[in-house]
Amino acid sequence: MPAAAVYAPTVVIENFYPCIEGGRHAIKRIVGEPLELWCDIFTDGHVVMSAVLKWRLIGTKRWFEAPMQLVENDRWHGQCSFESPGRWEYAVEAWSDTFKGWKKTFPVRVQAHDPDVPVEALDGARLLREAAQRARAAGAPDCATQIEDVADLLTSLPPQEVMEVLLSAELQKLMDVYADRALSTTSEPLKVIVERERARFSAWYEFFPRNAEGRADKHSTFRDCLPRLDDAKAMGFDTIYFPPIHPIGVTARKGKNNTLIAYDGDVGSPWAIGGPAGGHRDVEPALGTVEDFVWLVGEAQKRGLEIALDFAINCSPDHPYVKAHPDWFYQRPDGSIRYAENPPKKYQDIYPLNFHCADWKNLWRELIDVVLFWVDKGVKIFRVDNPHTKPVSFWEELISSVHRKHPDIIFLAEAFTKPKMMQVLGKIGFTQSYTYFTWREDKAGLTEYAKELTEGDMRWYYRANFWPNTPDILPFYLQNAPSSIFRLRAALASTLTPTWGMYSGYELCENQPLPGKEEYLDSEKFQLRNRDHNAPGNIKGFIARLNNIRRDNAALHLYDNLTFHHASHSQIICYSKVTPDKRNRILCIISLDGIGNAAGTVHLDLGALGLDASKPYRVNDLMHGHSYEWSGSENYVELNPAGTSMHIFRVEQ
Amino acid sequence: MPAAAVYAPTVVIENFYPCIEGGRHAIKRIVGEPLELWCDIFTDGHVVMSAVLKWRLIGTKRWFEAPMQLVENDRWHGQCSFESPGRWEYAVEAWSDTFKGWKKTFPVRVQAHDPDVPVEALDGARLLREAAQRARAAGAPDCATQIEDVADLLTSLPPQEVMEVLLSAELQKLMDVYADRALSTTSEPLKVIVERERARFSAWYEFFPRNAEGRADKHSTFRDCLPRLDDAKAMGFDTIYFPPIHPIGVTARKGKNNTLIAYDGDVGSPWAIGGPAGGHRDVEPALGTVEDFVWLVGEAQKRGLEIALDFAINCSPDHPYVKAHPDWFYQRPDGSIRYAENPPKKYQDIYPLNFHCADWKNLWRELIDVVLFWVDKGVKIFRVDNPHTKPVSFWEELISSVHRKHPDIIFLAEAFTKPKMMQVLGKIGFTQSYTYFTWREDKAGLTEYAKELTEGDMRWYYRANFWPNTPDILPFYLQNAPSSIFRLRAALASTLTPTWGMYSGYELCENQPLPGKEEYLDSEKFQLRNRDHNAPGNIKGFIARLNNIRRDNAALHLYDNLTFHHASHSQIICYSKVTPDKRNRILCIISLDGIGNAAGTVHLDLGALGLDASKPYRVNDLMHGHSYEWSGSENYVELNPAGTSMHIFRVEQ
């Protein structure tokens, strides 16, 4: 590119799609995933434009490039993909293509017996010879000679006899490679965060390692976790997420069921981090040691599993930071440190950090170093606790700092808050995000929300991770609910988006709430519990089947390929996911009525399914093994919670 | 504002509306016209936000500011206006308001008998005393004392007794002025081009000064133009626009009706600029001298008229630039200069300039200086010929350079080309633009187009100037058309947008085309013509009435206050324009059928008209003087081309 000062911009390149906040934020892609780009490209006068899409890893010099195509009305389209994880940038370079312009008018002149044909032939020869020079300078003397040969013909033969070679695709291909871009314009680069496959497609299983054995009378350790890993693996999960594993505070420790008083033996909340045994770089002694954890990470790897850690920036009053850096906290006028509160509620077991204290740079550096410490121990996935209560600019700094050396690290934002904060955390770099799925129950709510996530601009930066439950949330409709409802919520979570997760106990249909609250009774957050991991009525086989269907069907690995289809019954939801090549087509028809029967017609958008409407097609139920021949867009289904409560069809034609 | 390095951004401020291309382009306002701004503002944690909209003339230091209000869901709104023409900028500054946050929780604590009340009172007193310090530093010792008094009360009296003064509006007002903004975040400034009233509201009348007397046998001069000025003034126009007034080329001069051969006495096209008498700084000798022109500008001013010049960057082969700067043009391989062409069409009377030649900086400077030369002669309005065939970056440079010293200069873009080029010329600074109105004939086409211009994003940067005809365009439906059609097109042009224009002859319903073309027969572009300016059948009185209605009704001075109402008849179009205070309401009901009758019901959106649906209202026909009492939303109208072919009602209730 010539320096900006040499000449003013010659081409207008604008109105990019996608584009987040005028380019302020990066979009996200997976390695190898196509990026389709549209923008307006035009210039003054009657000229022929050429344009290329260019991309490179930020910090490197070499641009990759691909030609762009005019769609209509000055709108252009290009496509690229990225070969490795990291921060990439892309731009559009466009120019008035003098050779294409000449080639467009020269035959018209020849046909019109324009007296200027000889001088125009000279001009064409000049354009060719200049291209040949560029080819030679680029080390392609053969190409140069080929082009020069055409120039020679043009100045020696009657124009009619040169026309075929002039208009040949071969010549144009050469001229494209050595086009005159001296007066080209390049757009301001836009950014893209390129991540590994698991950033988009994964199944999370959360459990408390301290309760791995399911014994109220015994604190489990990392060494006790292998059966849980095996069980999760058997259910088809690939990511094991642990609540914080660090030493738990003693001062103002919470008792069972979040009561203010902890009795002897109460294990406390893992989110109250920091105690006599240390802080964020240490491990709760009752769980074992850092070495034990590293051993477990290795055992997980052997099973094809990754362990995700919780990154919760909560300090208990016993956290080492409190003594070492009291200035990192909020001081009250009486000299005490301010604890967390939402008046009149007080959380005396937590001291919030002051991210804008005078020493903020060291504080931020320390927190980033904590993440890098665990990365060094083999952790590549972090579930970030309550990111919306820390500065957005801090997360942007943390994630970009970590990604600079480790572009394969995945960050899941656990922000249950207002929409714009949740969105901005995706925009500034969080790989995945929790969602409102947990509270979207009816057909309209589910449809509208899934469309918002997968059809609107959010799909460029926000990867939804659907959870039917979490340790913090037992939603009202799961409370005391039958297993049919647990099944349908898991089916929705695992097929509407390519990433989902569940908190252990879900597979056992644990459904007892703290009365009047959306929380579990006797929550593992505050105590050890007895649990039979193979209790009768469990849906582990169902979960395993769901995850296997996901694994085997590429359409379910993609994010924004979701289409809803009309179903006549108010409780039947119908949607499909199809690969771009239409070779894998999944059609989900799920009854949202966990109690009664639901029957009715589904009206399929056959075009979206890539089906030929004139021919029958087979729908193979991957959940139950049945297979039906269907034809046309309308077909009848009968669903009931006791038997077939859902179809997950693979469609073949 | 603190320097950026002191701390990281604390607040997210984004998703601005309006915002053109992520802030790359300025929006436009008129002096005093409100700018309404929306954006998302939020930060981490549970805090109370405050935000101000700030604005200043670019290059000056002092920010004006106004508080912003939360609308809902982190969306904020602010409003400002600008006191003088020029390039302004505006930004949003937002911060977590520590005092408001404290004030929100303190009463809750008091009510809950929180043991922390005394320490929280100390904290509140600290916030107050810090504000007092800021007040004192700002030279407001009285305010400081007032605030300190509250701090003293807070630390000496029981909290219940201080609550009233703490929660008082007076205290909050003071605390708003001296708020703690040490950790505020300010958005990147956005730009606005502020212009004088005539940029939005004007009526243009175009005529060829050389034909001012309407005599085919005599070339008129500037000194002959006064009757035309008086006539235009009487018709209510305020802007007189002249085609180029410069010396006309001799080489390859075009003959009558654009023929290739000019005979003795053929005057040539004024757009082929440059001859023995000079170039763009000179005047065609047959019109008089630069001094004569300056005299005419003065005469126009005396009549409240402005003269707009045509800025056409066309050089005839006789232009002085050709000899002085042959390098500014395109050279052909045989050493000749390339003339304009659109093969196989040739325009040998015009040499295009090469805006990207090696000496481009001097070329651009020269062209900018030409505009400044005429500004110096009293011209404040330029109609720019074919801007879409010169670089967009050139116009951006030209307009901003001229505006730097002369923010009152108006530029009208004469670009009839594809939509995106027309739009970008508005974005980069053209005050007004020609439109496709000339070819929008039916109800659907007119409605859709007027909505696109006045309801979408274009309204922020694109000011449409509606012309029913130009010297280049006699649209097909005006060809051989009766005066009723000329009347209805003028009515549409003059009421749909606040700026319109017509080319002389329109008021005489001149309707003879060059056969098969959208052009005038015996066009004034190439010859002198006989014309009786008071020929029978003229619609000068009608035009005068239109312009007077426009002048007297503020609703017609505004741009984006257009609302369409349903009319049952396919040929009746109905729309209204209302001032924001609803004091001036204009309702236009126009038959698009210039031949037959049209009668039917109009269904008015009474809310848009600011009418109370439960009461009758009067509609006073400003065109014909009739008055009717209407009630409800449905009313019947009968229109016919011979009598009442349109209503322009002023609505009163």
Short mmCIF file of C-alpha atoms in Angstrom, two decimals, chain A residues 5-10 12 14-16 21-22 25 40 42-45 73-75 105 108-109 112 114 116 119-120 122-123 183 332-334 338-339 341 343-344 346 356 360-361 364 388-393 418-421 424 427, chain B residues 5-10 12 14-16 21-22 25 40 42-45 73-75 105 108-109 112 114 116 119-120 122-123 183 332-334 338-339 341 343-344 346 356 360-361 364 388-393 418-421 424 427:
data_model
loop_
_atom_site.label_atom_id
_atom_site.label_comp_id
_atom_site.label_asym_id
_atom_site.label_seq_id
_atom_site.Cartn_x
_atom_site.Cartn_y
_atom_site.Cartn_z
CA ALA A 5 0.01 11.14 2.13
CA VAL A 6 0.91 10.28 -1.45
CA TYR A 7 -2.65 10.73 -2.72
CA ALA A 8 -6.14 11.23 -1.42
CA PRO A 9 -8.52 8.26 -1.25
CA THR A 10 -9.77 7.36 -4.72
CA VAL A 12 -15.32 4.96 -1.27
CA GLU A 14 -18.02 1.76 3.50
CA ASN A 15 -21.14 0.27 5.06
CA PHE A 16 -19.45 -2.96 6.10
CA GLU A 21 -19.89 -0.40 16.57
CA GLY A 22 -18.16 1.02 13.51
CA HIS A 25 -15.22 -4.38 18.37
CA ASP A 40 -20.26 -0.70 -0.63
CA PHE A 42 -17.68 2.79 -5.68
CA THR A 43 -15.77 5.66 -7.16
CA ASP A 44 -16.30 8.65 -9.39
CA GLY A 45 -16.81 8.45 -13.09
CA ASN A 73 -25.97 -1.43 -6.81
CA ASP A 74 -22.34 -0.93 -5.63
CA ARG A 75 -22.69 -3.67 -3.01
CA THR A 105 -14.41 0.15 -24.35
CA VAL A 108 -16.91 -0.95 -28.76
CA ARG A 109 -14.53 1.42 -30.49
CA ALA A 112 -17.84 1.58 -34.25
CA ASP A 114 -13.64 4.80 -34.14
CA ASP A 116 -9.10 6.59 -32.31
CA VAL A 119 -4.11 5.35 -30.38
CA GLU A 120 -6.34 3.32 -28.06
CA LEU A 122 -1.26 1.94 -28.06
CA ASP A 123 -2.86 2.77 -24.75
CA LEU A 183 -4.10 4.33 -6.86
CA ARG A 332 -14.62 3.28 54.80
CA PRO A 333 -14.26 6.51 56.82
CA ASP A 334 -13.64 4.46 59.97
CA ARG A 338 -16.11 -2.13 52.75
CA TYR A 339 -17.77 -5.49 52.22
CA GLU A 341 -23.76 -5.23 49.94
CA PRO A 343 -28.59 -2.45 51.03
CA PRO A 344 -30.10 -3.59 53.22
CA LYS A 346 -24.94 -7.42 53.41
CA HIS A 356 -10.05 2.06 39.90
CA TRP A 360 -5.11 -0.26 39.63
CA LYS A 361 -2.44 -1.18 37.12
CA TRP A 364 -5.15 -5.65 37.03
CA HIS A 388 -20.70 -7.49 34.89
CA THR A 389 -19.66 -6.29 38.34
CA LYS A 390 -16.10 -5.53 37.19
CA PRO A 391 -15.08 -2.93 34.58
CA VAL A 392 -15.68 -3.92 30.99
CA SER A 393 -12.31 -2.39 30.10
CA LYS A 418 -29.41 -6.45 31.61
CA PRO A 419 -29.09 -7.15 27.87
CA LYS A 420 -26.61 -4.46 26.90
CA MET A 421 -24.03 -5.40 29.50
CA VAL A 424 -20.86 -5.82 25.45
CA LYS A 427 -18.26 -7.70 22.03
CA ALA B 5 -3.48 7.09 30.44
CA VAL B 6 -4.53 7.96 33.99
CA TYR B 7 -7.16 5.24 34.16
CA ALA B 8 -8.98 2.81 31.92
CA PRO B 9 -12.50 3.62 30.73
CA THR B 10 -15.01 3.13 33.52
CA VAL B 12 -19.43 1.89 28.30
CA GLU B 14 -21.93 3.20 22.60
CA ASN B 15 -24.62 2.57 20.01
CA PHE B 16 -25.11 6.23 19.18
CA GLU B 21 -20.66 5.14 9.43
CA GLY B 22 -19.46 4.80 13.01
CA HIS B 25 -19.26 11.34 8.71
CA ASP B 40 -26.34 3.23 25.55
CA PHE B 42 -23.83 1.60 31.52
CA THR B 43 -21.12 0.43 33.82
CA ASP B 44 -20.31 -2.46 36.10
CA GLY B 45 -21.95 -3.04 39.43
CA ASN B 73 -32.78 -0.44 29.60
CA ASP B 74 -29.51 1.57 29.65
CA ARG B 75 -30.67 3.76 26.73
CA THR B 105 -28.80 3.66 49.88
CA VAL B 108 -32.62 2.48 53.17
CA ARG B 109 -29.96 1.93 55.82
CA ALA B 112 -33.40 -0.67 58.37
CA ASP B 114 -28.35 -0.54 59.93
CA ASP B 116 -23.39 1.11 59.75
CA VAL B 119 -19.98 5.39 59.29
CA GLU B 120 -22.15 5.85 56.20
CA LEU B 122 -19.35 10.08 57.60
CA ASP B 123 -18.97 8.79 54.07
CA LEU B 183 -13.47 8.79 36.94
CA ARG B 332 -2.94 9.88 -24.69
CA PRO B 333 -0.04 7.81 -26.15
CA ASP B 334 0.09 10.13 -29.16
CA ARG B 338 -8.00 12.92 -23.81
CA TYR B 339 -11.45 14.43 -24.22
CA GLU B 341 -16.28 10.23 -23.87
CA PRO B 343 -17.68 5.18 -26.05
CA PRO B 344 -18.85 5.34 -28.72
CA LYS B 346 -17.44 11.57 -27.73
CA HIS B 356 -4.94 12.00 -9.35
CA TRP B 360 -2.92 16.84 -7.83
CA LYS B 361 -2.36 18.94 -4.76
CA TRP B 364 -7.13 20.69 -5.99
CA HIS B 388 -20.08 12.18 -8.93
CA THR B 389 -17.54 12.29 -11.75
CA LYS B 390 -14.86 13.78 -9.49
CA PRO B 391 -13.30 12.13 -6.42
CA VAL B 392 -15.44 12.11 -3.31
CA SER B 393 -12.33 12.93 -1.27
CA LYS B 418 -26.72 5.57 -8.38
CA PRO B 419 -28.04 5.89 -4.82
CA LYS B 420 -24.89 5.24 -2.84
CA MET B 421 -22.83 7.87 -4.62
CA VAL B 424 -22.04 9.71 0.14
CA LYS B 427 -22.40 12.42 3.95
#
